Amino acid sequence: MSNMYNTTLIGTAIAASLPVIPVGHYLCFGWRARKQQIVSRLSDQSIVHYKETFCPRADFSDGAGFAKEYDLRYGRHLFWAPVISFCVAVFFLTYLSVSWVLSYDWAVASEGTAKIAILALAGAYVWITFDLISRARQNDVVTSDINRATLRLLVSLPFGFAVSAFAGVLPGSGVTVTSGALAFFVGAFPTDTVLKFMRRTAAVPLKLDADTNDDSVQQLKKICGISVPIAERFIDEGVKTNLQLAYADPVTLTIKSGMDFAFILDCCGQALVRMYFNDDQMKAVRKFGLRTGVEIKTLNDALLSYDQLVDATPAGTAAPARNSAQTAAQAQLEALATALALDTASTRFILDQIAGDPYTAFAWDVWCT
């Protein structure tokens, strides 16, 4: 074999391995740590509650059974097909790119089809490599991320050719962007951003609505801790409203979104509370420290403890005195009712509904047992 061919193969192996290494590292080390993060948070009691609430027909009933179910539903075997497809795409396209780079005369001034193509592939390569390294560092790699990386490589060429048509002087400046440079720059943006740009560009002449997800993003953003990127991750998993988030399976959403289990539980708890209050009332609810169903259950349990004493008191006997915790809970209930512009009985009914919700009970088992 010629020296040029050997050089091409070596260059291909080095370049193609960069985005593959973080995926391999995650599967060898990160996946196990992520599984342990979730499994270790659930006691046998919370596992039983999880089964009854989210998957009543499942066979597991303790930690060992849940770990086996986790392997079956989210195991590493699910990564093989996406990883193989990704490796084939990245090695093939990298080989073509390296071959072209080594044989191309970069002194040529004209920008032909080949140059735009190679720069579009280079931009996509930079993005997927950076994205996968960042995700592997955060233990945040799921099969859909790998599939998207493969898709990004495969569609980088039409992306590059389509966007390069806009080459010219940037608005508001004297900077001229060539077709090849623009094709590369586009590759440095997330796929969702490029798709949104192309939808908006096509929406004007075609009179189509290019922002169908904006309402979902704005609704989810009202929950503390959810930014636009996080809202878009939820939307990608089919969670587009507060109602869907409130009653989503937190384990499944954790795995599919790649986010922390505790964070998902908190977001689901906040979404559940938001189902009962409007935006103005939520300001008062948060002011009283009742962010999620867990905090509301804590308050409601204190109120219930006094109700049980009253119920156990013989008829005709004076009601027992409240202890300090019960007194504080009653005062908070009355102050909350005033802030919500509701009567005390209505406020108490809402708290009962949230505290008694099965999803609140599961979150309580995870946090408080």
Coordinates of N, CA and C in Angstrom, one line a residue, residues 91-298:
F91 N -17.0 6.7 10.6 CA -15.8 6.2 9.9 C -15.8 6.4 8.4
F92 N -17.0 6.1 7.8 CA -17.1 6.2 6.4 C -16.9 7.7 5.9
L93 N -17.7 8.6 6.6 CA -17.6 10.0 6.2 C -16.2 10.6 6.6
T94 N -15.6 10.1 7.7 CA -14.3 10.6 8.0 C -13.3 10.2 7.0
Y95 N -13.4 8.9 6.5 CA -12.5 8.4 5.5 C -12.6 9.3 4.2
L96 N -13.8 9.6 3.8 CA -14.0 10.4 2.6 C -13.4 11.8 2.8
S97 N -13.7 12.3 4.0 CA -13.2 13.7 4.3 C -11.7 13.8 4.3
V98 N -11.0 12.8 5.0 CA -9.6 12.8 5.1 C -9.0 12.6 3.7
S99 N -9.5 11.7 2.9 CA -9.0 11.5 1.6 C -9.1 12.8 0.7
W100 N -10.2 13.5 0.9 CA -10.4 14.7 0.1 C -9.4 15.8 0.6
V101 N -9.3 16.0 1.9 CA -8.4 17.0 2.5 C -7.0 16.8 2.0
L102 N -6.5 15.6 2.0 CA -5.1 15.3 1.7 C -4.8 15.5 0.2
S103 N -5.9 15.4 -0.6 CA -5.7 15.5 -2.1 C -6.1 16.9 -2.6
Y104 N -6.7 17.7 -1.8 CA -7.3 19.0 -2.3 C -6.2 20.1 -2.3
D105 N -6.3 20.9 -3.3 CA -5.4 22.0 -3.5 C -6.1 23.2 -2.8
W106 N -5.7 23.5 -1.5 CA -6.3 24.6 -0.8 C -6.0 26.0 -1.3
A107 N -5.1 26.1 -2.2 CA -4.8 27.4 -2.8 C -5.8 27.8 -3.9
V108 N -6.7 26.9 -4.3 CA -7.7 27.2 -5.2 C -8.7 28.1 -4.6
A109 N -9.0 29.2 -5.2 CA -9.9 30.2 -4.6 C -11.4 29.9 -4.7
S110 N -11.7 29.2 -5.8 CA -13.2 28.9 -6.0 C -13.7 27.9 -5.0
E111 N -15.0 28.0 -4.7 CA -15.6 27.1 -3.7 C -16.6 26.3 -4.4
G112 N -16.2 25.1 -4.8 CA -17.0 24.2 -5.5 C -17.9 23.3 -4.5
T113 N -18.6 22.4 -5.1 CA -19.5 21.5 -4.3 C -18.7 20.7 -3.3
A114 N -17.5 20.2 -3.7 CA -16.7 19.4 -2.8 C -16.3 20.2 -1.5
K115 N -15.9 21.4 -1.7 CA -15.4 22.2 -0.6 C -16.5 22.5 0.4
I116 N -17.7 22.9 -0.1 CA -18.8 23.1 0.7 C -19.2 21.8 1.5
A117 N -19.1 20.7 0.8 CA -19.5 19.4 1.4 C -18.5 19.1 2.6
I118 N -17.2 19.3 2.3 CA -16.2 18.9 3.4 C -16.3 19.8 4.6
L119 N -16.6 21.1 4.3 CA -16.7 22.1 5.4 C -18.0 21.8 6.2
A120 N -19.1 21.4 5.5 CA -20.3 21.1 6.2 C -20.1 19.9 7.1
L121 N -19.4 18.9 6.6 CA -19.1 17.7 7.4 C -18.2 18.0 8.6
A122 N -17.2 18.9 8.4 CA -16.3 19.3 9.4 C -17.1 20.0 10.6
G123 N -18.0 20.9 10.2 CA -18.8 21.6 11.2 C -19.7 20.6 12.0
A124 N -20.3 19.6 11.3 CA -21.1 18.6 12.0 C -20.2 17.8 12.9
Y125 N -19.0 17.5 12.5 CA -18.1 16.7 13.3 C -17.7 17.4 14.6
V126 N -17.4 18.7 14.4 CA -17.1 19.5 15.6 C -18.2 19.5 16.6
W127 N -19.4 19.6 16.1 CA -20.6 19.7 17.1 C -20.8 18.4 17.8
I128 N -20.9 17.3 17.0 CA -21.2 16.0 17.7 C -20.1 15.6 18.6
T129 N -18.8 15.9 18.3 CA -17.7 15.5 19.2 C -17.8 16.3 20.5
F130 N -18.0 17.6 20.4 CA -18.2 18.4 21.6 C -19.4 18.0 22.4
D131 N -20.5 17.7 21.7 CA -21.7 17.4 22.4 C -21.6 16.0 23.2
L132 N -21.0 15.0 22.5 CA -20.8 13.7 23.1 C -19.8 13.8 24.3
I133 N -18.7 14.6 24.1 CA -17.8 14.7 25.2 C -18.4 15.4 26.4
S134 N -19.2 16.4 26.2 CA -19.9 17.1 27.3 C -20.9 16.2 28.0
R135 N -21.7 15.4 27.2 CA -22.7 14.5 27.8 C -22.0 13.3 28.6
A136 N -20.9 12.8 28.0 CA -20.2 11.7 28.7 C -19.7 12.2 30.1
R137 N -19.2 13.5 30.1 CA -18.7 14.0 31.3 C -19.8 14.2 32.4
Q138 N -21.0 14.4 31.9 CA -22.1 14.6 32.9 C -22.9 13.3 33.1
N139 N -22.4 12.2 32.5 CA -23.2 10.9 32.5 C -24.6 11.1 32.0
D140 N -24.7 11.8 30.8 CA -25.9 12.2 30.2 C -26.0 11.8 28.8
V141 N -25.8 10.5 28.5 CA -25.8 9.9 27.2 C -27.0 8.9 27.1
V142 N -27.9 9.1 26.2 CA -28.9 8.1 25.9 C -28.9 7.8 24.4
T143 N -29.6 6.7 24.1 CA -29.6 6.2 22.7 C -30.0 7.2 21.7
S144 N -31.0 8.1 22.1 CA -31.4 9.1 21.1 C -30.3 10.1 20.8
D145 N -29.4 10.4 21.8 CA -28.3 11.3 21.5 C -27.4 10.7 20.5
I146 N -27.1 9.4 20.5 CA -26.3 8.8 19.5 C -26.9 8.8 18.2
N147 N -28.2 8.5 18.1 CA -29.0 8.5 16.9 C -29.0 9.9 16.3
R148 N -29.1 10.9 17.1 CA -29.1 12.2 16.6 C -27.7 12.6 16.0
A149 N -26.7 12.1 16.7 CA -25.3 12.4 16.2 C -25.2 11.7 14.8
T150 N -25.7 10.5 14.6 CA -25.6 9.9 13.3 C -26.4 10.7 12.3
L151 N -27.6 11.1 12.7 CA -28.5 11.8 11.8 C -27.8 13.1 11.4
R152 N -27.1 13.8 12.4 CA -26.5 15.1 12.1 C -25.4 14.9 11.0
L153 N -24.6 13.8 11.1 CA -23.6 13.6 10.1 C -24.2 13.4 8.8
L154 N -25.3 12.6 8.7 CA -25.8 12.2 7.4 C -26.5 13.4 6.7
V155 N -27.1 14.3 7.5 CA -27.8 15.4 6.9 C -27.0 16.7 6.9
S156 N -25.7 16.6 7.3 CA -24.9 17.8 7.3 C -24.7 18.3 5.9
L157 N -24.6 17.4 4.9 CA -24.4 17.9 3.5 C -25.6 18.7 3.0
P158 N -26.8 18.2 3.1 CA -27.9 19.0 2.6 C -28.1 20.3 3.5
F159 N -27.8 20.2 4.8 CA -27.8 21.4 5.6 C -26.8 22.4 5.0
G160 N -25.6 22.0 4.8 CA -24.5 22.9 4.3 C -24.9 23.5 3.0
F161 N -25.4 22.7 2.0 CA -25.8 23.3 0.7 C -27.0 24.2 0.8
A162 N -27.9 23.9 1.7 CA -29.1 24.7 1.8 C -28.8 26.1 2.4
V163 N -28.0 26.1 3.5 CA -27.7 27.3 4.2 C -26.6 28.1 3.4
S164 N -25.7 27.5 2.7 CA -24.7 28.2 1.9 C -25.3 29.1 0.9
A165 N -26.6 28.9 0.5 CA -27.3 29.8 -0.4 C -27.5 31.2 0.1
F166 N -27.3 31.3 1.5 CA -27.5 32.6 2.1 C -26.2 33.3 2.3
A167 N -25.1 32.8 1.6 CA -23.8 33.4 1.8 C -23.8 34.8 1.2
G168 N -23.1 35.7 1.9 CA -23.0 37.1 1.5 C -22.6 38.0 2.6
V169 N -22.9 39.2 2.6 CA -22.5 40.2 3.6 C -23.5 40.0 4.8
L170 N -23.0 39.9 6.0 CA -23.8 39.8 7.2 C -24.6 41.1 7.4
P171 N -25.8 41.0 7.7 CA -26.6 42.3 8.0 C -26.0 43.1 9.1
G172 N -25.9 44.4 8.9 CA -25.4 45.2 10.0 C -23.9 45.3 10.1
S173 N -23.2 44.6 9.1 CA -21.7 44.6 9.2 C -21.1 44.5 7.8
G174 N -19.9 44.7 7.7 CA -19.2 44.6 6.4 C -18.5 43.3 6.2
V175 N -18.8 42.3 7.1 CA -18.2 41.0 7.0 C -18.8 40.2 6.0
T176 N -18.0 39.7 5.1 CA -18.5 38.8 4.0 C -18.3 37.3 4.4
V177 N -19.3 36.5 4.3 CA -19.2 35.1 4.7 C -19.3 34.3 3.4
T178 N -18.3 33.5 3.1 CA -18.4 32.6 1.9 C -19.3 31.4 2.1
S179 N -19.6 30.8 1.0 CA -20.5 29.6 1.1 C -19.9 28.5 2.0
G180 N -18.6 28.3 1.8 CA -17.9 27.2 2.6 C -17.9 27.6 4.1
A181 N -17.5 28.8 4.4 CA -17.5 29.2 5.8 C -18.9 29.1 6.4
L182 N -19.9 29.5 5.7 CA -21.2 29.5 6.3 C -21.7 28.0 6.5
A183 N -21.3 27.1 5.6 CA -21.6 25.7 5.8 C -20.9 25.1 7.0
F184 N -19.7 25.6 7.3 CA -19.0 25.1 8.5 C -19.6 25.7 9.7
F185 N -20.0 27.0 9.7 CA -20.6 27.6 10.9 C -21.9 27.0 11.3
V186 N -22.7 26.6 10.3 CA -24.0 26.0 10.6 C -23.8 24.7 11.3
G187 N -22.7 24.0 10.9 CA -22.4 22.7 11.6 C -22.1 22.9 13.1
A188 N -21.7 24.1 13.5 CA -21.4 24.3 14.9 C -22.6 24.5 15.8
F189 N -23.8 24.5 15.2 CA -25.0 24.7 16.0 C -25.7 23.4 16.2
P190 N -26.5 23.3 17.3 CA -27.3 22.1 17.5 C -28.2 21.8 16.4
T191 N -28.6 20.6 16.2 CA -29.5 20.2 15.1 C -30.8 20.9 15.3
D192 N -31.3 21.0 16.5 CA -32.6 21.6 16.7 C -32.6 23.1 16.3
T193 N -31.5 23.8 16.6 CA -31.3 25.2 16.2 C -31.4 25.4 14.7
V194 N -30.6 24.5 14.0 CA -30.6 24.6 12.5 C -32.0 24.3 11.9
L195 N -32.7 23.3 12.5 CA -34.0 22.9 12.0 C -35.0 24.1 12.2
K196 N -34.9 24.7 13.4 CA -35.7 25.8 13.7 C -35.5 27.0 12.7
F197 N -34.2 27.2 12.4 CA -33.9 28.3 11.4 C -34.5 28.0 10.0
M198 N -34.4 26.7 9.6 CA -34.9 26.3 8.3 C -36.4 26.4 8.3
R199 N -37.0 26.0 9.4 CA -38.5 26.0 9.5 C -39.0 27.5 9.4
R200 N -38.3 28.4 10.1 CA -38.7 29.8 10.1 C -38.5 30.4 8.7
T201 N -37.4 30.0 8.1 CA -37.1 30.5 6.8 C -38.1 30.1 5.8
A202 N -38.5 28.8 5.8 CA -39.5 28.3 4.9 C -41.0 28.8 5.3
A203 N -41.2 29.1 6.5 CA -42.5 29.5 7.0 C -43.0 30.8 6.3
V204 N -42.1 31.7 6.1 CA -42.5 33.0 5.5 C -43.2 32.8 4.1
P205 N -42.4 32.3 3.2 CA -43.1 32.1 1.8 C -44.2 31.1 1.8
L206 N -44.1 30.1 2.6 CA -45.1 29.0 2.6 C -46.3 29.3 3.6
K207 N -46.2 30.4 4.4 CA -47.2 30.8 5.3 C -47.5 29.6 6.3
L208 N -46.5 29.0 6.9 CA -46.7 27.9 7.8 C -46.3 28.4 9.2
D209 N -46.8 27.8 10.2 CA -46.4 28.1 11.6 C -45.1 27.3 11.9
A210 N -44.0 28.0 12.1 CA -42.8 27.3 12.4 C -42.4 27.2 13.8
D211 N -43.3 27.7 14.7 CA -43.0 27.7 16.2 C -44.0 26.9 17.0
T212 N -44.4 25.7 16.6 CA -45.4 25.0 17.2 C -45.1 24.6 18.6
N213 N -43.8 24.6 19.0 CA -43.4 24.2 20.3 C -43.2 25.3 21.3
D214 N -43.4 26.6 20.8 CA -43.1 27.7 21.7 C -44.1 27.7 22.9
D215 N -45.3 27.4 22.7 CA -46.3 27.4 23.8 C -45.9 26.4 24.9
S216 N -45.4 25.2 24.4 CA -45.0 24.2 25.4 C -43.8 24.7 26.2
V217 N -42.8 25.3 25.5 CA -41.6 25.8 26.1 C -42.0 26.8 27.2
Q218 N -42.9 27.7 26.8 CA -43.2 28.8 27.8 C -44.0 28.2 29.0
Q219 N -44.8 27.2 28.8 CA -45.5 26.6 29.9 C -44.6 25.9 30.8
L220 N -43.7 25.1 30.3 CA -42.7 24.3 31.1 C -41.7 25.3 31.8
K221 N -41.4 26.4 31.2 CA -40.4 27.3 31.8 C -40.9 27.9 33.1
K222 N -42.2 27.9 33.3 CA -42.8 28.5 34.5 C -42.4 27.7 35.8
I223 N -41.9 26.5 35.6 CA -41.5 25.6 36.7 C -40.0 26.0 37.1
C224 N -39.8 26.2 38.3 CA -38.4 26.6 38.8 C -37.4 25.6 38.4
G225 N -36.3 26.0 37.7 CA -35.3 25.1 37.4 C -35.3 24.6 35.9
I226 N -36.4 24.9 35.2 CA -36.5 24.5 33.8 C -36.2 25.7 32.9
S227 N -35.1 25.5 32.2 CA -34.7 26.6 31.2 C -35.2 26.1 29.8
V228 N -34.9 26.9 28.8 CA -35.3 26.6 27.4 C -34.7 25.2 27.0
P229 N -33.4 25.0 27.1 CA -32.9 23.7 26.7 C -33.5 22.5 27.5
I230 N -33.7 22.7 28.8 CA -34.4 21.6 29.5 C -35.8 21.4 29.0
A231 N -36.5 22.4 28.8 CA -37.9 22.3 28.3 C -37.9 21.6 27.0
E232 N -36.9 21.9 26.1 CA -36.9 21.2 24.8 C -36.5 19.7 25.0
R233 N -35.7 19.4 26.0 CA -35.4 18.0 26.2 C -36.7 17.2 26.6
F234 N -37.5 17.9 27.5 CA -38.8 17.3 27.9 C -39.7 17.1 26.7
I235 N -39.8 18.1 25.9 CA -40.6 18.1 24.7 C -40.2 17.0 23.7
D236 N -38.9 16.8 23.6 CA -38.4 15.7 22.8 C -38.9 14.3 23.3
E237 N -39.2 14.2 24.6 CA -39.7 12.9 25.1 C -41.2 12.9 25.2
G238 N -41.9 13.8 24.6 CA -43.3 13.8 24.6 C -44.0 14.5 25.7
V239 N -43.2 15.2 26.6 CA -43.7 15.9 27.7 C -43.8 17.4 27.3
K240 N -45.0 17.8 27.0 CA -45.2 19.2 26.5 C -46.0 20.1 27.3
T241 N -46.7 19.6 28.4 CA -47.5 20.4 29.3 C -47.2 20.1 30.7
N242 N -47.6 20.9 31.6 CA -47.4 20.7 33.0 C -48.2 19.4 33.5
L243 N -49.3 19.2 32.9 CA -50.1 18.0 33.2 C -49.3 16.7 32.9
Q244 N -48.7 16.7 31.7 CA -47.9 15.5 31.3 C -46.7 15.3 32.2
L245 N -46.1 16.5 32.6 CA -44.9 16.4 33.5 C -45.3 15.9 34.9
A246 N -46.4 16.4 35.4 CA -46.9 16.0 36.7 C -47.1 14.5 36.8
Y247 N -47.6 13.9 35.8 CA -47.9 12.4 35.8 C -47.0 11.6 35.0
A248 N -45.8 12.1 34.7 CA -44.8 11.3 33.9 C -44.1 10.3 34.9
D249 N -43.7 9.2 34.3 CA -42.9 8.2 35.0 C -41.5 8.8 35.3
P250 N -41.1 9.1 36.5 CA -39.9 9.8 36.7 C -38.6 9.0 36.4
V251 N -38.7 7.7 36.6 CA -37.5 6.9 36.2 C -37.3 6.9 34.7
T252 N -38.4 6.6 33.9 CA -38.3 6.6 32.5 C -37.9 8.0 32.0
L253 N -38.5 9.1 32.5 CA -38.1 10.4 32.0 C -36.6 10.7 32.4
T254 N -36.2 10.2 33.5 CA -34.8 10.4 33.9 C -33.8 9.8 32.9
I255 N -34.1 8.5 32.5 CA -33.3 7.8 31.6 C -33.3 8.5 30.2
K256 N -34.5 8.8 29.7 CA -34.7 9.3 28.3 C -34.1 10.7 28.2
S257 N -34.3 11.5 29.2 CA -33.8 12.9 29.1 C -32.4 13.0 29.5
G258 N -31.8 12.0 30.3 CA -30.5 12.1 30.7 C -30.2 13.0 31.9
M259 N -31.3 13.5 32.5 CA -31.1 14.4 33.6 C -31.1 13.7 35.0
D260 N -30.8 14.4 36.0 CA -30.7 13.8 37.4 C -32.0 13.4 37.9
F261 N -32.1 12.2 38.6 CA -33.3 11.7 39.1 C -34.0 12.6 40.1
A262 N -33.2 13.2 41.0 CA -33.7 14.1 42.0 C -34.3 15.3 41.3
F263 N -33.7 15.8 40.3 CA -34.2 17.0 39.6 C -35.5 16.7 38.9
I264 N -35.6 15.5 38.3 CA -36.9 15.1 37.6 C -38.0 15.0 38.7
L265 N -37.7 14.4 39.8 CA -38.7 14.3 40.9 C -39.2 15.7 41.3
D266 N -38.3 16.6 41.5 CA -38.7 17.9 41.9 C -39.5 18.6 40.9
C267 N -39.1 18.5 39.6 CA -39.9 19.1 38.5 C -41.3 18.5 38.4
C268 N -41.4 17.2 38.6 CA -42.8 16.6 38.5 C -43.6 17.0 39.7
G269 N -43.0 17.2 40.9 CA -43.7 17.6 42.1 C -44.2 19.1 41.9
Q270 N -43.4 19.9 41.3 CA -43.8 21.3 41.1 C -44.9 21.4 40.1
A271 N -44.8 20.5 39.0 CA -45.9 20.5 38.0 C -47.2 20.1 38.6
L272 N -47.2 19.1 39.5 CA -48.4 18.7 40.2 C -49.1 19.8 41.0
V273 N -48.3 20.6 41.7 CA -48.8 21.7 42.5 C -49.4 22.7 41.5
R274 N -48.8 23.0 40.4 CA -49.2 24.0 39.4 C -50.6 23.6 38.8
M275 N -51.0 22.3 38.9 CA -52.3 22.0 38.3 C -53.4 22.5 39.1
Y276 N -53.2 22.9 40.4 CA -54.2 23.4 41.3 C -54.3 24.9 41.5
F277 N -53.2 25.6 41.0 CA -53.1 27.0 41.3 C -52.8 27.8 40.0
N278 N -53.2 29.0 39.8 CA -52.9 29.8 38.7 C -51.5 30.5 39.0
D279 N -51.0 31.3 38.0 CA -49.7 31.9 38.1 C -49.6 32.8 39.3
D280 N -50.6 33.6 39.5 CA -50.6 34.6 40.6 C -50.6 33.8 42.0
Q281 N -51.4 32.8 42.1 CA -51.5 32.0 43.3 C -50.2 31.3 43.6
M282 N -49.5 30.9 42.5 CA -48.2 30.1 42.7 C -47.2 31.0 43.4
K283 N -47.3 32.3 43.2 CA -46.3 33.2 43.9 C -46.5 33.1 45.4
A284 N -47.8 33.0 45.9 CA -48.1 32.8 47.3 C -47.7 31.5 47.8
V285 N -48.0 30.4 46.9 CA -47.6 29.1 47.3 C -46.1 28.9 47.6
R286 N -45.3 29.4 46.6 CA -43.9 29.4 46.8 C -43.4 30.2 48.0
K287 N -44.1 31.3 48.2 CA -43.7 32.2 49.4 C -43.9 31.4 50.7
F288 N -44.8 30.5 50.7 CA -45.0 29.7 52.0 C -44.2 28.4 52.0
G289 N -43.3 28.3 51.0 CA -42.4 27.1 51.0 C -43.1 25.8 50.5
L290 N -44.2 25.9 49.8 CA -44.9 24.7 49.3 C -44.6 24.5 47.8
R291 N -43.4 24.2 47.5 CA -43.0 24.1 46.1 C -43.6 22.9 45.4
T292 N -43.5 21.7 46.1 CA -43.9 20.4 45.5 C -44.9 19.7 46.4
G293 N -45.3 18.6 46.0 CA -46.3 17.8 46.8 C -45.7 17.3 48.1
V294 N -44.3 17.2 48.1 CA -43.7 16.7 49.4 C -43.8 17.7 50.5
E295 N -43.6 19.0 50.2 CA -43.8 20.0 51.2 C -45.2 20.2 51.6
I296 N -46.1 20.0 50.7 CA -47.6 20.1 51.0 C -48.0 19.0 51.8
K297 N -47.5 17.8 51.6 CA -47.8 16.6 52.4 C -47.3 16.8 53.8
T298 N -46.1 17.4 54.0 CA -45.6 17.7 55.3 C -46.6 18.5 56.1

